[in-house]
Amino acid sequence: MEKEKVIIGSPIAIAETTLIPVVKSSLSCQSSGNIIFFSGVKQPVSIVVASPSAKKAFEITGKEIPIDQLIQEVPDL
């Protein structure tokens, strides 16, 4: 069994700018006989930079993406 979810990380405020990380959380469970293996991974996917003058979103590679696209993928944003 494997479960993936894209979630919002803890926002970081610096002066009047807020950085909001968007992360993918994966949980995996496998069994082999009487043994059960669990593993989990949390990795950054993108980041939102919000200030009073602008709101921008970037993939982890640095490429700017439309913030509306990211909101569709992560409605809690």
C-alpha positions in Angstrom: 0.0 0.0 0.0 1.3 3.4 -0.9 -0.3 6.8 -0.2 0.8 10.2 -1.5 -0.5 13.6 -0.6 0.5 17.2 -1.5 0.3 19.4 1.6 1.3 22.9 2.7 4.4 23.1 5.0 4.9 25.6 7.8 5.0 29.1 6.5 8.1 31.2 7.2 7.8 34.9 7.7 10.8 37.2 7.0 10.0 40.9 7.3 7.0 41.5 5.1 7.6 38.4 3.0 6.1 35.0 3.7 7.5 31.8 2.2 5.1 28.9 2.0 6.6 25.5 1.1 4.4 22.9 -0.7 5.6 19.3 0.0 4.7 15.9 -1.2 4.3 13.4 1.6 4.5 9.6 0.8 3.8 6.7 3.1 4.4 3.1 2.1 3.6 -0.1 3.8 4.7 -3.6 2.6 4.5 -7.0 4.2 6.7 -10.0 3.8 5.5 -13.0 5.7 5.4 -12.0 9.4 7.3 -8.7 8.8 5.7 -5.4 8.0 7.9 -2.6 6.5 6.9 1.1 6.8 8.6 4.0 5.1 7.9 7.6 4.6 9.3 10.5 2.5 8.6 14.2 2.6 10.0 16.2 -0.2 9.6 19.8 -1.4 7.6 20.3 -4.6 7.2 24.1 -4.9 7.3 27.3 -2.9 5.0 30.4 -2.8 6.5 33.8 -2.1 3.9 36.3 -0.8 4.5 39.9 0.0 2.2 42.9 0.2 3.1 43.8 -3.4 3.0 40.3 -5.1 2.3 36.6 -4.8 4.4 34.2 -6.9 4.8 30.5 -7.1 7.9 28.5 -8.1 8.7 24.9 -8.8 11.5 23.5 -6.8 13.7 23.8 -9.9 13.2 27.6 -9.8 10.8 27.9 -12.7 7.9 30.3 -12.1 4.4 28.7 -12.3 1.0 30.3 -12.3 -0.2 30.5 -8.7 -3.8 29.6 -9.9 -2.4 26.3 -11.2 -0.9 25.5 -7.8 -4.1 26.5 -6.0 -6.0 23.9 -8.1 -3.4 21.2 -7.1 -3.4 22.3 -3.4 -6.8 23.9 -2.6 -5.8 24.6 1.1 -3.2 27.1 -0.2 
